[in-house]
Coordinates of C-alpha atoms and ligand atoms in Angstrom, one line a residue:
M218 CA -43.8 -58.0 -13.6
S219 CA -44.0 -61.6 -12.3
A220 CA -42.6 -64.3 -14.4
A221 CA -45.6 -65.9 -16.2
K222 CA -45.6 -69.6 -16.8
W223 CA -48.6 -70.7 -18.7
P224 CA -50.3 -73.0 -18.9
E225 CA -48.1 -75.2 -16.7
N226 CA -48.5 -73.0 -13.6
H227 CA -52.2 -72.3 -14.0
S228 CA -53.7 -74.9 -11.8
Q229 CA -56.6 -72.7 -10.7
S230 CA -57.5 -71.7 -14.3
K231 CA -57.3 -75.4 -15.3
A232 CA -59.5 -76.4 -12.4
L233 CA -62.1 -73.7 -13.3
Y234 CA -62.0 -74.8 -16.9
E235 CA -62.7 -78.4 -15.9
R236 CA -65.7 -77.2 -13.9
A237 CA -66.9 -74.9 -16.7
S238 CA -66.6 -77.7 -19.3
K239 CA -69.3 -79.7 -17.4
V240 CA -71.8 -76.9 -17.5
M241 CA -71.1 -74.8 -20.6
P242 CA -70.6 -75.8 -24.2
G243 CA -66.9 -75.7 -24.8
G244 CA -66.5 -74.5 -21.2
I245 CA -66.9 -70.9 -22.1
T246 CA -69.6 -68.2 -22.5
R247 CA -67.7 -65.9 -25.0
I248 CA -65.7 -67.3 -27.9
L249 CA -63.1 -64.4 -27.7
P250 CA -61.1 -65.5 -24.7
W251 CA -60.8 -69.1 -25.7
Q252 CA -57.2 -70.3 -25.7
E253 CA -55.7 -73.8 -26.1
P254 CA -55.6 -75.8 -23.9
F255 CA -57.7 -73.7 -21.5
P256 CA -58.2 -69.9 -21.0
V257 CA -56.6 -67.9 -18.3
Y258 CA -59.2 -66.9 -15.7
A259 CA -59.3 -63.4 -14.4
G260 CA -59.2 -62.9 -10.7
S261 CA -59.1 -59.1 -10.4
G262 CA -58.2 -56.0 -12.3
S263 CA -56.7 -52.8 -11.2
G264 CA -55.8 -49.9 -13.6
A265 CA -53.9 -51.3 -16.6
Y266 CA -53.3 -54.7 -15.1
V267 CA -55.2 -58.0 -14.6
T268 CA -54.2 -60.6 -12.1
D269 CA -55.4 -64.1 -13.0
V270 CA -56.7 -66.6 -10.5
D271 CA -53.2 -68.1 -10.1
G272 CA -51.8 -64.8 -9.1
T273 CA -50.0 -63.8 -12.4
R274 CA -50.3 -60.1 -13.2
R275 CA -50.4 -59.0 -16.9
L276 CA -50.8 -55.7 -18.8
D277 CA -54.3 -55.9 -20.1
L278 CA -54.4 -54.7 -23.7
L279 CA -57.9 -56.2 -24.2
N280 CA -59.7 -53.9 -21.8
N281 CA -62.8 -56.1 -22.1
F282 CA -62.6 -55.7 -25.8
A283 CA -62.3 -51.9 -25.9
S284 CA -64.9 -51.1 -23.4
L285 CA -62.7 -50.0 -20.4
I286 CA -61.2 -46.7 -21.6
H287 CA -59.7 -46.1 -18.1
G288 CA -58.7 -49.7 -17.4
H289 CA -60.0 -51.7 -14.4
A290 CA -61.7 -50.4 -11.3
H291 CA -61.1 -46.7 -11.8
P292 CA -61.5 -45.2 -8.3
A293 CA -63.9 -42.4 -9.4
I294 CA -66.1 -44.9 -11.1
V295 CA -66.0 -47.4 -8.3
A296 CA -66.9 -44.7 -5.7
A297 CA -69.9 -43.5 -7.8
I298 CA -71.2 -47.0 -8.4
Q299 CA -70.9 -47.9 -4.7
E300 CA -73.1 -44.9 -3.9
Q301 CA -75.6 -45.7 -6.6
V302 CA -75.9 -49.4 -5.6
T303 CA -77.1 -48.3 -2.2
K304 CA -79.8 -46.2 -3.8
G305 CA -81.0 -48.9 -6.2
T306 CA -79.7 -50.7 -9.2
A307 CA -82.7 -50.7 -11.6
F308 CA -86.0 -49.1 -11.8
T309 CA -88.9 -49.1 -14.2
L310 CA -89.0 -45.4 -13.7
P311 CA -86.5 -43.1 -15.5
T312 CA -83.6 -41.7 -13.5
E313 CA -81.4 -38.6 -13.3
P314 CA -78.2 -40.5 -14.2
E315 CA -80.0 -41.5 -17.5
V316 CA -80.7 -37.9 -18.3
A317 CA -77.1 -36.9 -17.3
L318 CA -75.4 -39.4 -19.5
A319 CA -77.8 -38.5 -22.4
E320 CA -76.8 -34.8 -22.0
T321 CA -73.1 -35.7 -21.8
I322 CA -73.2 -37.8 -25.0
C323 CA -75.4 -35.4 -27.0
A324 CA -72.9 -32.6 -26.3
R325 CA -70.1 -34.7 -27.9
A326 CA -71.1 -34.6 -31.6
E327 CA -73.1 -32.5 -33.9
S328 CA -75.3 -35.3 -35.1
F329 CA -76.2 -36.4 -31.6
E330 CA -79.4 -34.4 -31.2
W331 CA -81.3 -37.2 -29.5
I332 CA -80.2 -40.5 -27.9
R333 CA -81.8 -43.8 -26.7
F334 CA -80.0 -46.4 -24.7
S335 CA -79.9 -50.2 -24.9
N336 CA -77.9 -52.9 -23.2
S337 CA -75.4 -53.8 -25.8
G338 CA -74.0 -52.7 -29.1
S339 CA -75.7 -55.6 -30.9
E340 CA -79.0 -54.5 -29.6
A341 CA -78.4 -50.9 -30.6
V342 CA -77.3 -52.0 -34.2
M343 CA -80.6 -54.0 -34.4
C344 CA -82.6 -51.0 -33.2
A345 CA -80.9 -48.6 -35.7
I346 CA -81.6 -51.0 -38.6
K347 CA -85.2 -51.5 -37.5
A348 CA -85.6 -47.7 -37.1
A349 CA -84.3 -47.2 -40.7
R350 CA -86.9 -49.8 -41.9
A351 CA -89.7 -48.1 -40.0
L352 CA -88.7 -44.7 -41.4
T353 CA -88.4 -45.8 -45.0
G354 CA -90.8 -48.7 -45.3
R355 CA -88.0 -50.7 -47.0
S356 CA -86.3 -53.9 -45.9
K357 CA -82.7 -54.1 -47.3
I358 CA -79.6 -52.9 -45.6
V359 CA -76.2 -52.3 -47.1
K360 CA -73.1 -53.4 -45.2
C361 CA -69.4 -53.9 -46.0
E362 CA -67.8 -57.3 -46.5
G363 CA -66.0 -58.7 -43.4
V364 CA -67.2 -56.0 -41.0
Y365 CA -68.4 -56.9 -37.5
H366 CA -71.5 -55.1 -36.2
G367 CA -72.5 -57.5 -33.4
S368 CA -74.9 -60.5 -33.4
Y369 CA -78.1 -59.4 -35.2
D370 CA -78.5 -61.8 -38.1
Y371 CA -78.6 -59.1 -40.8
A372 CA -75.5 -57.4 -39.4
E373 CA -73.6 -60.7 -39.4
V374 CA -74.0 -61.4 -43.1
S375 CA -70.6 -61.9 -44.9
L376 CA -68.7 -61.4 -41.7
D377 CA -66.3 -64.2 -42.4
S378 CA -66.5 -64.7 -46.2
S379 CA -63.5 -66.6 -47.6
P380 CA -61.8 -66.8 -51.0
E381 CA -63.8 -70.0 -51.6
N382 CA -67.2 -68.2 -51.4
W383 CA -66.7 -64.5 -51.6
G384 CA -67.3 -64.0 -55.4
D385 CA -66.2 -61.1 -57.5
D386 CA -68.7 -58.6 -56.2
P387 CA -69.1 -59.6 -52.5
K388 CA -71.8 -62.3 -52.1
S389 CA -74.3 -62.3 -49.3
I390 CA -73.1 -65.2 -47.1
G391 CA -75.0 -66.3 -43.9
Y392 CA -72.8 -66.4 -40.8
S393 CA -74.1 -69.8 -39.8
K394 CA -76.0 -72.7 -41.3
G395 CA -79.8 -72.1 -41.5
V396 CA -79.7 -68.4 -41.8
P397 CA -83.0 -67.6 -43.6
E398 CA -82.7 -66.8 -47.3
G399 CA -84.8 -63.7 -46.5
V400 CA -82.0 -62.4 -44.3
K401 CA -79.3 -63.0 -47.0
N402 CA -81.6 -61.4 -49.7
D403 CA -82.1 -58.4 -47.5
V404 CA -78.4 -57.6 -47.1
V405 CA -76.5 -56.0 -49.9
V406 CA -72.8 -56.5 -49.4
I407 CA -70.3 -53.9 -50.7
P408 CA -66.5 -53.9 -50.7
Y409 CA -65.0 -51.4 -48.2
N410 CA -63.2 -48.4 -49.5
D411 CA -64.0 -49.3 -53.2
V412 CA -66.0 -46.3 -54.3
E413 CA -66.8 -47.4 -57.8
A414 CA -67.9 -51.0 -57.0
A415 CA -69.8 -50.0 -53.9
E416 CA -71.8 -47.2 -55.6
R417 CA -72.7 -49.5 -58.5
I418 CA -73.9 -52.3 -56.2
I419 CA -75.9 -49.9 -54.0
L420 CA -77.6 -48.2 -57.0
A421 CA -78.6 -51.5 -58.4
N422 CA -80.8 -52.0 -55.3
R423 CA -81.6 -48.3 -54.7
D424 CA -85.4 -48.6 -54.2
A425 CA -85.2 -51.4 -51.6
I426 CA -82.5 -50.0 -49.3
A427 CA -83.5 -48.8 -45.8
A428 CA -80.0 -48.3 -44.4
I429 CA -76.3 -48.1 -45.2
L430 CA -74.4 -49.4 -42.2
I431 CA -70.7 -48.4 -42.0
D432 CA -67.9 -48.8 -39.4
P433 CA -65.4 -46.0 -39.9
A434 CA -62.4 -48.2 -39.0
P435 CA -63.4 -51.9 -38.9
S436 CA -61.7 -54.1 -36.3
Y437 CA -61.7 -57.2 -38.6
F438 CA -59.1 -55.8 -40.9
G439 CA -57.0 -53.8 -38.5
F440 CA -58.8 -50.5 -37.9
I441 CA -58.0 -49.2 -41.3
P442 CA -59.9 -45.9 -41.5
V443 CA -62.5 -45.3 -44.2
T444 CA -61.3 -43.1 -47.0
E445 CA -62.7 -39.6 -47.4
E446 CA -63.9 -40.5 -50.9
F447 CA -65.7 -43.7 -49.8
I448 CA -67.5 -42.1 -46.8
G449 CA -68.3 -39.1 -49.0
M450 CA -69.9 -41.4 -51.6
I451 CA -71.9 -43.2 -48.9
R452 CA -73.2 -39.9 -47.5
R453 CA -74.2 -38.6 -51.0
V454 CA -75.8 -41.9 -52.2
A455 CA -77.7 -42.4 -48.9
T456 CA -79.4 -39.0 -49.4
E457 CA -79.9 -39.6 -53.1
I458 CA -81.7 -42.9 -52.6
G459 CA -83.6 -41.9 -49.4
A460 CA -81.8 -44.4 -47.2
V461 CA -80.6 -43.9 -43.6
F462 CA -76.8 -43.6 -43.1
I463 CA -76.0 -45.5 -39.9
L464 CA -72.4 -45.1 -38.5
D465 CA -71.2 -47.8 -36.2
E466 CA -69.1 -46.1 -33.6
V467 CA -69.2 -48.9 -31.0
I468 CA -65.4 -49.1 -30.9
T469 CA -64.3 -45.9 -32.8
F470 CA -66.0 -43.5 -30.5
R471 CA -62.8 -43.6 -28.5
V472 CA -60.7 -42.0 -31.3
H473 CA -61.8 -38.5 -30.5
A474 CA -63.9 -36.9 -27.7
G475 CA -66.6 -36.6 -30.4
G476 CA -66.0 -40.0 -32.0
A477 CA -64.6 -40.8 -35.4
Q478 CA -67.4 -38.7 -37.0
T479 CA -65.9 -35.6 -35.4
R480 CA -62.3 -36.6 -36.2
F481 CA -63.1 -37.4 -39.8
N482 CA -65.9 -35.0 -40.4
I483 CA -68.5 -37.7 -41.2
K484 CA -72.2 -36.7 -41.2
P485 CA -74.3 -39.8 -40.3
D486 CA -78.1 -39.8 -39.8
L487 CA -77.9 -42.3 -36.9
T488 CA -74.9 -43.5 -34.9
V489 CA -74.6 -46.7 -32.9
L490 CA -72.6 -46.4 -29.6
A491 CA -71.6 -48.9 -26.9
K492 CA -68.5 -50.0 -25.0
I493 CA -66.8 -47.0 -23.4
I494 CA -70.0 -45.0 -22.9
G495 CA -71.0 -47.5 -20.2
G496 CA -67.9 -47.0 -18.1
G497 CA -67.3 -50.8 -17.8
F498 CA -71.0 -51.9 -17.6
P499 CA -73.3 -53.3 -20.3
V500 CA -74.5 -50.6 -22.7
G501 CA -75.5 -49.6 -26.1
A502 CA -77.2 -46.5 -27.7
V503 CA -78.5 -45.1 -30.9
A504 CA -78.0 -41.3 -31.3
G505 CA -78.8 -39.1 -34.2
L506 CA -80.6 -36.3 -35.9
R507 CA -84.1 -35.6 -34.5
K508 CA -85.5 -36.1 -38.0
F509 CA -84.6 -39.8 -37.7
M510 CA -84.7 -40.3 -34.0
Q511 CA -88.4 -39.2 -33.9
V512 CA -89.1 -42.8 -35.1
F513 CA -88.9 -43.7 -31.4
D514 CA -91.1 -40.7 -30.1
H515 CA -94.4 -41.8 -28.8
R516 CA -95.9 -38.4 -28.2
E517 CA -98.2 -38.5 -31.2
G518 CA -99.6 -41.9 -30.5
K519 CA -97.8 -45.3 -31.1
P520 CA -94.2 -44.6 -32.2
L521 CA -93.2 -45.9 -35.6
L522 CA -90.7 -48.1 -33.7
P523 CA -91.4 -48.8 -30.0
W524 CA -88.3 -49.3 -27.8
S525 CA -88.0 -51.2 -24.6
G526 CA -85.7 -53.5 -22.6
T527 CA -85.7 -54.4 -18.9
F528 CA -82.3 -53.1 -18.0
T529 CA -82.1 -50.3 -20.5
A530 CA -80.6 -47.1 -19.0
N531 CA -80.2 -48.7 -15.6
P532 CA -78.6 -46.2 -13.2
I533 CA -75.5 -48.2 -12.6
T534 CA -74.4 -48.2 -16.3
M535 CA -75.6 -44.6 -16.7
T536 CA -73.6 -43.4 -13.6
A537 CA -70.4 -45.2 -14.6
G538 CA -70.7 -44.1 -18.2
K539 CA -71.0 -40.4 -17.3
I540 CA -67.9 -40.5 -15.2
A541 CA -65.9 -42.4 -17.8
L542 CA -66.8 -39.9 -20.4
D543 CA -66.2 -36.9 -18.2
L544 CA -62.7 -38.3 -17.6
Y545 CA -62.1 -38.8 -21.3
T546 CA -61.4 -35.3 -22.7
Q547 CA -59.9 -34.4 -26.1
A548 CA -56.6 -34.1 -24.3
D549 CA -56.9 -37.7 -23.2
S550 CA -57.8 -38.8 -26.7
D551 CA -54.8 -36.8 -28.1
R552 CA -52.5 -38.6 -25.6
M553 CA -53.9 -41.9 -26.8
D554 CA -52.9 -41.0 -30.4
V555 CA -49.3 -40.3 -29.2
L556 CA -49.1 -43.4 -27.1
G557 CA -50.5 -45.5 -29.9
D558 CA -48.1 -44.1 -32.5
R559 CA -45.2 -44.9 -30.1
L560 CA -46.5 -48.5 -29.7
R561 CA -46.9 -49.0 -33.5
A562 CA -43.5 -47.6 -34.3
G563 CA -41.9 -49.7 -31.7
V564 CA -43.7 -52.9 -32.7
T565 CA -42.8 -52.4 -36.3
E566 CA -39.1 -52.1 -35.4
A567 CA -39.4 -55.1 -33.0
F568 CA -40.8 -57.3 -35.9
A569 CA -38.0 -56.2 -38.2
N570 CA -35.4 -56.9 -35.5
A571 CA -36.9 -60.4 -34.9
G572 CA -37.4 -61.3 -38.6
F573 CA -41.1 -61.7 -37.9
P574 CA -43.0 -61.6 -41.2
G575 CA -45.9 -59.4 -39.9
Q576 CA -47.1 -55.9 -39.4
V577 CA -49.0 -53.8 -37.0
T578 CA -51.9 -51.5 -38.1
G579 CA -54.4 -49.2 -36.6
F580 CA -54.5 -45.6 -35.2
S581 CA -55.2 -43.8 -32.0
S582 CA -55.6 -46.4 -29.1
M583 CA -56.5 -49.3 -31.4
F584 CA -54.0 -51.7 -33.0
M585 CA -53.9 -55.1 -34.7
V586 CA -51.0 -57.5 -35.5
F587 CA -51.1 -59.4 -38.8
G588 CA -49.0 -62.4 -39.9
H589 CA -48.5 -60.8 -43.4
Q590 CA -47.1 -57.5 -44.8
R591 CA -49.6 -56.8 -47.5
D592 CA -51.0 -53.3 -47.9
I593 CA -54.5 -53.4 -46.2
R594 CA -57.4 -51.3 -47.4
D595 CA -60.3 -53.7 -47.1
Y596 CA -61.4 -57.2 -45.9
R597 CA -59.8 -59.1 -48.8
S598 CA -56.4 -57.4 -48.6
G599 CA -56.4 -58.0 -44.9
Y600 CA -57.5 -61.6 -45.1
S601 CA -55.0 -64.0 -43.5
N602 CA -54.6 -67.6 -44.7
K603 CA -53.9 -70.4 -42.2
E604 CA -50.1 -69.9 -42.1
E605 CA -50.4 -66.2 -41.7
T606 CA -53.0 -66.7 -38.9
K607 CA -50.5 -69.1 -37.2
W608 CA -47.9 -66.3 -36.8
V609 CA -50.4 -64.2 -34.9
T610 CA -51.5 -67.2 -32.7
R611 CA -47.9 -67.9 -31.8
L612 CA -47.1 -64.3 -31.0
Q613 CA -50.2 -63.9 -28.9
R614 CA -49.4 -67.0 -26.9
N615 CA -45.8 -65.9 -26.3
L616 CA -47.1 -62.5 -25.2
V617 CA -49.3 -64.2 -22.6
L618 CA -46.1 -65.9 -21.3
E619 CA -44.4 -62.5 -21.3
G620 CA -47.2 -61.0 -19.2
Y621 CA -49.3 -59.2 -21.8
H622 CA -52.9 -59.8 -23.0
I623 CA -53.9 -59.1 -26.6
A624 CA -56.7 -60.9 -28.5
K625 CA -55.9 -64.1 -30.2
T626 CA -56.9 -62.4 -33.4
G627 CA -54.1 -59.8 -32.8
K628 CA -56.4 -56.9 -31.8
A629 CA -55.6 -54.8 -28.8
F630 CA -56.5 -51.4 -27.2
L631 CA -54.7 -48.9 -25.0
S632 CA -56.4 -47.3 -22.0
T633 CA -55.8 -43.9 -20.4
V634 CA -54.1 -45.5 -17.4
M635 CA -51.3 -46.9 -19.5
T636 CA -47.9 -45.2 -19.4
E637 CA -45.0 -44.8 -21.8
A638 CA -43.2 -47.4 -19.6
D639 CA -46.1 -49.9 -20.1
V640 CA -45.9 -49.4 -23.9
D641 CA -42.1 -49.7 -24.0
G642 CA -42.3 -52.9 -21.9
F643 CA -44.8 -54.2 -24.4
I644 CA -42.5 -53.4 -27.3
A645 CA -39.6 -55.2 -25.7
A646 CA -41.8 -58.2 -24.9
T647 CA -43.1 -58.2 -28.4
E648 CA -39.6 -58.5 -29.8
R649 CA -38.8 -61.5 -27.5
A650 CA -42.2 -63.0 -28.3
A651 CA -41.6 -62.5 -32.1
R652 CA -38.1 -64.0 -31.9
L653 CA -39.6 -67.1 -30.2
A654 CA -42.4 -67.3 -32.8
V655 CA -39.7 -67.3 -35.6
K656 CA -37.8 -70.1 -33.7
E657 CA -41.1 -72.1 -33.2
A658 CA -42.0 -71.8 -36.9
A659 CA -38.5 -73.0 -37.9
E660 CA -38.9 -76.0 -35.6
A661 CA -42.5 -76.8 -36.6
Ligands
LIG744 C1 -68.1 -52.3 -34.4 C2 -69.0 -53.1 -33.4 N1 -70.3 -53.0 -33.5 C3 -71.1 -53.7 -32.7 C4 -70.6 -54.5 -31.7 C5 -71.5 -55.3 -30.8 O1 -71.4 -54.7 -29.5 P1 -71.8 -55.6 -28.2 O2 -70.7 -56.6 -28.1 O3 -71.9 -54.7 -27.1 O4 -73.1 -56.3 -28.5 C6 -69.2 -54.6 -31.6 C7 -68.6 -55.5 -30.5 O5 -67.4 -55.7 -30.4 C8 -68.4 -53.9 -32.5 O6 -67.0 -54.0 -32.4

C-alpha cells in the first residue's frame, strides 16, 4: 500500500474542495464524507480499494455506506451494465430486469410475497409508513430512540436525542428546527431492547398506531442486534393492536442471504430494503406479505396508496442488483461472519495493546468503533460524550493516514472481495493508529 500523507499531499482534493465550496453549501453534497480540513476525493475504485484523485490507494471499508457488497466495479456487474446501457437506461414501460430482480428478492425470505421498488431507502421507508397509514386509517408510528431510517421527517424523530433533552421515557424530538408539532405528535418513541418500557409506551397509544418501525441491528449504536424478547414483543403487540410491523433491513439484509429476518427468525409484515439490492446503483424497495402489499394494487380501482417515481425500477439498477444478489449466496454471507469475527477479535486486541480506551462492536460484515467501553444495548448506553467521540475521530483520521477508510462515526463494512490479508492489514494499522491517538490525546 502506498504511503498516505494527508492532507498535506492532497493538492487535487484540496483544489476540488475549493471549487466545491463556491457552488455547494459547505462544499459537499453528503454530510457523511466531510473531514477537516477537506474531504479526500475519490478518483476510482476497484475491488476492495479506492484510489483518490491524488493517487493514494486505500482499503475501502465504507463501501458507499454498506451498499457495495462486492466492492467497486465488480467485473460481472460492469459487463451487464455496459450491455444494458446500450439498450436503454430508463423507460416508462416496465422491463424484464425489474421482474427478474423482484423474483430474486422474493425468493430470499418467507415474508417477501410481493415487492415494489423505489430509488432510495428513505423513499421506501416513507412508502412503507404511508402504506401502514392507508391500511389502518391511523396516523402514528412507533420508532426506537436514536435509530436511523433515512430522511423522511417522521423517521428522523429522536434520531440524535441527547442527555439534555431525552427525558425518562424517550421524548419525541424533531431532528431540525421547525419540524411541525404534528410530526412529533405522530411519532411514539420507545427505548430499544427494553421490553417493559416499550410495551407500556406502545399500549398507551394503541388505537392511534399505524406502524411499528424497527431496525434489527441499528447502525447508530454499533449494530447491536435486537433481542429475541424485544422483537417477539413487537410482533405480538403489533398484531394485538392492529398495527403494521415494518422491519428496516436497508443495511441488515447483508447479514444472511435472506436478511436479518431469516437469520433471527423475525416475522415482519413489511420490510424496507435498499443498498446492496441495487448492486451499486440507487435503489429502495418495500417487500412483504400480500395482505399488506395489496395496498399498492390498482386492479380493483384506485389503490389505497398509489406508487410512482420517474426512475423507479430503472433497468440499470435492476440489472446490477440481480447480479449482486446472485453473487451473494449463503456461503458468501457465512464467510463475511468469519471475516468479521476475525476483524473484531483483532481490533479488540489491538486496542488493548495500544491502551486505547475503546471497543469494537457489531456482527457479520458490520462493525463500529467506540471511544468508550460500556456495555451497549440501546442508544443511551452507546451514546458517546465529546471526549469519547474525539477518540474515534482521532483513530479514523490516523487510519486514513494508514491507508484505510472507515466512517468518521467509526462505522465500517466488509465486502466479499476483501481477504484475510486485508483484514490483518487493517488490524495492524488499527494498532498503530490507536497508539498514535493515545499519544495525541496525551499531548492535547
Ligand atoms: C437503516 C437505514 N434505513 C434507511 C436508510 C436510508 O436509505 P437511503 O440512504 O438509501 O435513503 C439508511 C441509510 O443509510 C439506513 O441505514
